[in-house]
Short mmCIF file of C-alpha atoms in Angstrom, two decimals:
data_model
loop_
_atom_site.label_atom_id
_atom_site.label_comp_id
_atom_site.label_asym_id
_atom_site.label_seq_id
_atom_site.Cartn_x
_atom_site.Cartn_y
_atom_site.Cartn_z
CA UNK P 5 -11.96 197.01 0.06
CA UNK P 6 -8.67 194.80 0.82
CA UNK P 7 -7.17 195.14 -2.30
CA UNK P 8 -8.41 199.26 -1.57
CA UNK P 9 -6.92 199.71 1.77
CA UNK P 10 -3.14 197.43 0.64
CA UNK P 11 -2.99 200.03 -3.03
CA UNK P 12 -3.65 202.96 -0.54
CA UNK P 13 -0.78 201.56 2.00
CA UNK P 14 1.70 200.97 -0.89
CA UNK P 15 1.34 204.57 -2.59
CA UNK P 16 1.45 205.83 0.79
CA UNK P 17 4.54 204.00 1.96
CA UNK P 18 7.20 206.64 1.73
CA UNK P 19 4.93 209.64 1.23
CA UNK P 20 5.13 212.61 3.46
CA UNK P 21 1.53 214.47 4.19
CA UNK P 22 2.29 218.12 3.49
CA UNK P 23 -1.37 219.33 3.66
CA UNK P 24 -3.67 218.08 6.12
CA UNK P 25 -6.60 220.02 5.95
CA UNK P 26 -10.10 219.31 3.49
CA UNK P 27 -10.04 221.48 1.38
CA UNK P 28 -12.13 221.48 -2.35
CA UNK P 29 -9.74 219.06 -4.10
CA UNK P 30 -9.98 216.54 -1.35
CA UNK P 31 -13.82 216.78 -0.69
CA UNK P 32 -14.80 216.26 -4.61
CA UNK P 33 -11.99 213.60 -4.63
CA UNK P 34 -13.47 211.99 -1.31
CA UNK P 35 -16.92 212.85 -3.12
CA UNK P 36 -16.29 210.35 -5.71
CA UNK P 37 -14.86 207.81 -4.26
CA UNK P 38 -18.19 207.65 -1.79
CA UNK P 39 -19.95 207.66 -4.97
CA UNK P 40 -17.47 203.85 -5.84
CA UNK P 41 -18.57 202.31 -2.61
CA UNK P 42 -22.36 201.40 -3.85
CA UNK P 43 -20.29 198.29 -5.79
CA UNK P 44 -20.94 195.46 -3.72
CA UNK P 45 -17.89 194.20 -1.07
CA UNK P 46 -16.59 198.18 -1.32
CA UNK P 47 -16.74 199.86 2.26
CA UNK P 48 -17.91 203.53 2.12
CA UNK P 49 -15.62 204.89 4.70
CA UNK P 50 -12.90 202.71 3.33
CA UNK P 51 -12.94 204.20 -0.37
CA UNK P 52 -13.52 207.86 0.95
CA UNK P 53 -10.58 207.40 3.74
CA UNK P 54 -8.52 206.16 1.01
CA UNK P 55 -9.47 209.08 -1.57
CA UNK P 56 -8.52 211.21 1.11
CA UNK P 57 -5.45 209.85 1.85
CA UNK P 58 -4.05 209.61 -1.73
CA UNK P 59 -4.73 213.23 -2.06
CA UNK P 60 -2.46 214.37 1.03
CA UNK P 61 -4.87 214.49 4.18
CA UNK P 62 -4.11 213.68 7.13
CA UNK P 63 -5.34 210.34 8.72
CA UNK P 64 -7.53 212.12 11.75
CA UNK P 65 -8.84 215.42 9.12
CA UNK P 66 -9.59 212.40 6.28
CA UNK P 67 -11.44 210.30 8.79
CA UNK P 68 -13.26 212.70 10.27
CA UNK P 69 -14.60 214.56 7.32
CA UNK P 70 -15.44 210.90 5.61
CA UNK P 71 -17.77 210.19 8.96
CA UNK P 72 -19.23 213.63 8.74
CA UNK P 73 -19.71 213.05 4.57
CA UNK P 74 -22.07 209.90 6.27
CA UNK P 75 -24.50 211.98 7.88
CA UNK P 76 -26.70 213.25 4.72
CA UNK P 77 -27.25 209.26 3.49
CA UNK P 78 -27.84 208.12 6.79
CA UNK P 79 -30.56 210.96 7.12
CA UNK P 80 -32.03 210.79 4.09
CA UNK P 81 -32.66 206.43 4.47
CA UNK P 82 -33.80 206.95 8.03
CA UNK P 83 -36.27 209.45 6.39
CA UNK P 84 -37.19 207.23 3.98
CA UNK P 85 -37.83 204.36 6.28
CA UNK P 86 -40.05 205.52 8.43
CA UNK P 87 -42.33 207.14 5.46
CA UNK P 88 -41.93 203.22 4.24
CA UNK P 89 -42.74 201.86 7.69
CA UNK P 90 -45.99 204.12 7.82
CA UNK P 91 -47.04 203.90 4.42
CA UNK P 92 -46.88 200.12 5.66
CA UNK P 93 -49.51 200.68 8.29
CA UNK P 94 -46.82 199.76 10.77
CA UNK P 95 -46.01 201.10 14.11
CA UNK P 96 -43.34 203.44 13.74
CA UNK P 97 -42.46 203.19 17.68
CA UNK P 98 -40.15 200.48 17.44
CA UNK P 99 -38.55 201.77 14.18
CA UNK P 100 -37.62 205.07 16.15
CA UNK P 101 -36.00 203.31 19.15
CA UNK P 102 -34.03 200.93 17.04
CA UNK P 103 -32.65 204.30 14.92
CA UNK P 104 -31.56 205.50 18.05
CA UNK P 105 -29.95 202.64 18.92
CA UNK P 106 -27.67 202.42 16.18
CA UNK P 107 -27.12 206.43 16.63
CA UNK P 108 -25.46 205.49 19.80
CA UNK P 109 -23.86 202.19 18.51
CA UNK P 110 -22.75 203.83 15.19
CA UNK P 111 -21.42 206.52 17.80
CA UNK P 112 -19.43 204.56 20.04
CA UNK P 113 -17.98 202.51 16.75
CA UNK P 114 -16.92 205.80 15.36
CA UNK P 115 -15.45 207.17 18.19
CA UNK P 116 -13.42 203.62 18.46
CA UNK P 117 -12.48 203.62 14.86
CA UNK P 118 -10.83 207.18 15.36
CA UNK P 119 -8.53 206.22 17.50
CA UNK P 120 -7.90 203.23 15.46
CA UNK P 121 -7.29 204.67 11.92
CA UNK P 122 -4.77 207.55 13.59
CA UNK P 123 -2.68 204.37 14.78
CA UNK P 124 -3.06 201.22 13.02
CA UNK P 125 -1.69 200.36 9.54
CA UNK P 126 -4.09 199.60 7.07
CA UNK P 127 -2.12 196.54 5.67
CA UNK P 128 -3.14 194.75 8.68
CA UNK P 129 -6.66 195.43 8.43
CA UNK P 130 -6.57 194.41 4.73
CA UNK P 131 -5.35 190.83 5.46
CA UNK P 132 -8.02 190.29 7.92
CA UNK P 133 -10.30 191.62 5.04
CA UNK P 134 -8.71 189.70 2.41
CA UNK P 135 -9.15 186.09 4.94
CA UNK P 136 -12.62 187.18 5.86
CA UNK P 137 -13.84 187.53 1.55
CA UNK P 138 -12.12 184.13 1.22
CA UNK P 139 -14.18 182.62 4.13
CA UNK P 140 -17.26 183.87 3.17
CA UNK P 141 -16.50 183.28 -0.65
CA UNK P 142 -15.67 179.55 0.17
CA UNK P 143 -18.95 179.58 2.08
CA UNK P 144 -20.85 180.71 -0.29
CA UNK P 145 -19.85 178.24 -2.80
CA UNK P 146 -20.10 175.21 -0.19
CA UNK P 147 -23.63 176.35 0.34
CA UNK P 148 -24.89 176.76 -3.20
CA UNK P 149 -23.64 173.10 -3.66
CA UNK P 150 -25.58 171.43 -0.75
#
């Protein structure tokens, strides 16, 4: 997702956005690049914000429509959980509540990030990225050794 978010800076450098809106083009494109993020280490919202971006959105359309594109998996694996959960023999009660609690969490994050991805360069973000896969790469490999 680093190496994602620093391409997507780069191309974007000295490009001017002359269509903002979602149209077709920019949905299938987005579309796809969802479709990239089930590789391990590759953020959803990252590769479909990206997409978006290459193909001439605008930060705040792009990021919006990439949350929204979120909705139908989220859905669909909270439907699938609690069918799992009962099949189980479990008590669904506590399953529910903590759903809800990440709808409100999830919420709050999104409104957050909003604000953030209208503002912030995504080079900076990257590098914080790119230090945190090292970190967790070196620990990794310091842990498989012991």
């Amino acid at each position: 997702t680093a190496v994602l978010l620093i391409t997507t800076e780069f191309l974007l450098k000295n490009k001017k956005v002359t269509c903002g809106g979602i149209d077709g083009k920019k949905a299938l494109i987005m579309g796809i690049a969802q479709s990239v993020a089930v590789i391990p280490g590759i953020s959803r919202s990252g590769s479909t914000i990206c997409a978006g971006l290459i193909a001439e959105g605008d930060r705040e359309n792009v990021a919006k429509f990439s949350f929204l594109m979120s909705i139908p998996i989220i859905l669909g694996s909270s439907v699938v959980s609690v069918f799992e959960f009962e099949a189980a023999s479990y008590n669904v009660f506590p399953l529910l509540i903590a759903m809800l609690a990440a709808f409100f969490s999830a919420f709050f994050a999104i409104k957050v990030m909003m604000k953030v991805i209208q503002k912030v360069n995504f080079k900076w973000f990257s590098l914080y990225l790119f230090a945190l896969s090292v970190l967790v790469f070196i620990d990794s490999f310091v842990y498989n050794i012991w």
